[in-house]
C-alpha cells in the first residue's frame, strides 16, 4: 500500500532458471485520497434569510466538481458545481437530507450525507387585541 501521493519511478528485473535477465522501467502515479471535510450537520437558518455554506474537501487533485446525488435541498437553495457553495434564500421549512459528491481532476470521488434545518423564522404570536383593551 502506498504511503503517500506522488509520481514514483522504479525498475523491475526478473531472472529465470538459466540466468537470463529482463528488466523494465515503470512509472506509477498515486493520487491522494479525496475526502469531504465539512461537518454532516449544516448550520440551520430561517425562511427568507440568506444562506451560504461552502463545502470543503482535502486530498485529490483540484479542481473539484460538486454535485447533489440524492435527497432534496430546501426550495431556493442551490449548489455551485465548481465553487462548492450552497447558497440562496430558503423558501421552505423543514429538515432536509441530501448527499453531496465531490470529484477531482484525477477521477477520485468522495460522498457524504448532510442535513440542514430551515425554520419558519421569527413570528409575533401575541393576539392582536391586548388584555384590557376594547375594540
C-alpha positions as a printed Julia matrix, in Angstrom:
135×3 Matrix{Float64}:
   0.0     0.0     0.0
   1.41    3.44   -0.91
   2.28    5.74    1.98
   1.99    9.0     0.06
   0.77   10.55   -3.14
   3.09   11.41   -6.0
   4.81   10.0    -9.06
   7.08    7.05   -8.47
   9.64    5.67  -10.95
  11.04    2.18  -10.44
  12.55   -0.72  -12.35
  11.71   -4.39  -12.16
  14.21   -7.09  -13.01
  13.49  -10.78  -13.34
  15.89  -13.7   -13.73
  14.9   -17.18  -14.93
  16.46  -20.62  -14.19
  19.01  -20.15  -16.99
  20.19  -16.82  -15.54
  18.56  -14.89  -18.37
  17.59  -11.43  -17.15
  14.96   -8.96  -18.28
  14.22   -5.56  -16.82
  11.75   -2.81  -17.43
  11.2     0.72  -16.06
   7.77    1.73  -14.75
   6.13    4.96  -13.58
   3.26    4.9   -11.1
   1.09    7.88  -10.2
  -0.54    7.67   -6.76
  -3.3    10.17   -6.11
  -4.06   11.07   -2.52
  -7.45   10.1    -1.17
 -10.26   12.61   -1.51
 -12.49   13.38    1.47
 -15.2    15.91    2.23
 -14.22   17.73    5.43
 -17.44   19.7     6.03
 -19.46   18.59    9.09
 -22.5    16.45    8.23
 -24.95   18.71   10.1
 -25.0    22.08    8.39
 -25.92   25.3    10.21
 -29.65   25.95   10.2
 -31.39   29.11    9.1
 -34.85   30.57    8.66
 -37.08   31.07    5.66
 -36.26   34.23    3.69
 -32.87   34.72    5.4
 -29.88   34.49    3.01
 -27.98   31.21    3.44
 -24.41   30.38    2.48
 -22.18   27.41    3.33
 -19.03   26.44    1.44
 -18.25   22.72    1.26
 -14.61   21.79    1.76
 -12.56   18.78    0.66
  -9.0    17.66    1.14
  -6.75   15.47   -0.92
  -7.22   14.59   -4.52
  -6.21   16.81   -7.39
  -8.12   20.09   -7.72
 -10.16   21.47   -9.32
 -13.13   19.82   -7.64
 -16.65   19.37   -9.01
 -19.6    19.27   -6.58
 -22.99   17.66   -7.19
 -26.07   16.54   -5.25
 -26.55   12.8    -5.82
 -29.68   12.18   -3.74
 -32.12   13.88   -1.43
 -33.64   17.32   -1.58
 -32.38   20.83   -0.94
 -34.72   23.46    0.51
 -36.51   25.46   -2.19
 -34.41   28.48   -3.12
 -31.07   26.84   -2.23
 -28.61   25.68   -4.92
 -25.13   24.17   -5.02
 -22.41   25.74   -7.17
 -20.78   22.86   -9.06
 -17.32   24.43   -9.27
 -17.35   26.53   -6.1
 -18.92   24.05   -3.68
 -21.04   26.91   -2.31
 -24.52   26.06   -1.07
 -26.47   29.3    -1.13
 -29.74   31.07   -1.72
 -32.84   32.34    0.0
 -34.64   29.37    1.6
 -38.35   29.28    0.79
 -39.38   26.04    2.5
 -39.45   24.94    6.14
 -38.26   21.57    7.41
 -35.33   19.2     7.82
 -33.68   18.34    4.52
 -31.33   15.41    3.92
 -29.16   15.12    0.84
 -25.9    13.56   -0.33
 -23.07   15.58   -1.86
 -20.46   14.11   -4.19
 -17.12   15.74   -4.91
 -14.9    14.55   -7.75
 -11.45   15.74   -8.71
  -9.46   16.01  -11.95
  -7.93   12.56  -11.35
 -11.41   10.95  -11.17
 -11.31   10.37   -7.41
 -14.74   10.62   -5.76
 -16.0    11.16   -2.22
 -19.59   11.37   -0.97
 -21.16   12.44    2.3
 -24.7    12.76    3.64
 -25.75   16.14    5.01
 -28.75   17.61    6.82
 -29.95   21.19    7.06
 -32.92   22.52    9.03
 -34.8    25.57    7.87
 -37.12   27.15   10.45
 -40.15   29.33    9.95
 -38.38   32.36   11.32
 -39.44   34.99   13.75
 -43.16   35.46   14.3
 -45.24   37.56   16.71
 -47.73   35.31   18.43
 -49.41   37.87   20.71
 -53.11   38.21   19.93
 -53.96   41.48   18.16
 -56.27   42.56   20.97
 -54.27   43.06   24.2
 -55.83   42.32   27.61
 -57.84   45.26   28.96
 -58.24   46.86   25.55
 -61.5    47.31   23.74
 -62.11   47.03   20.06
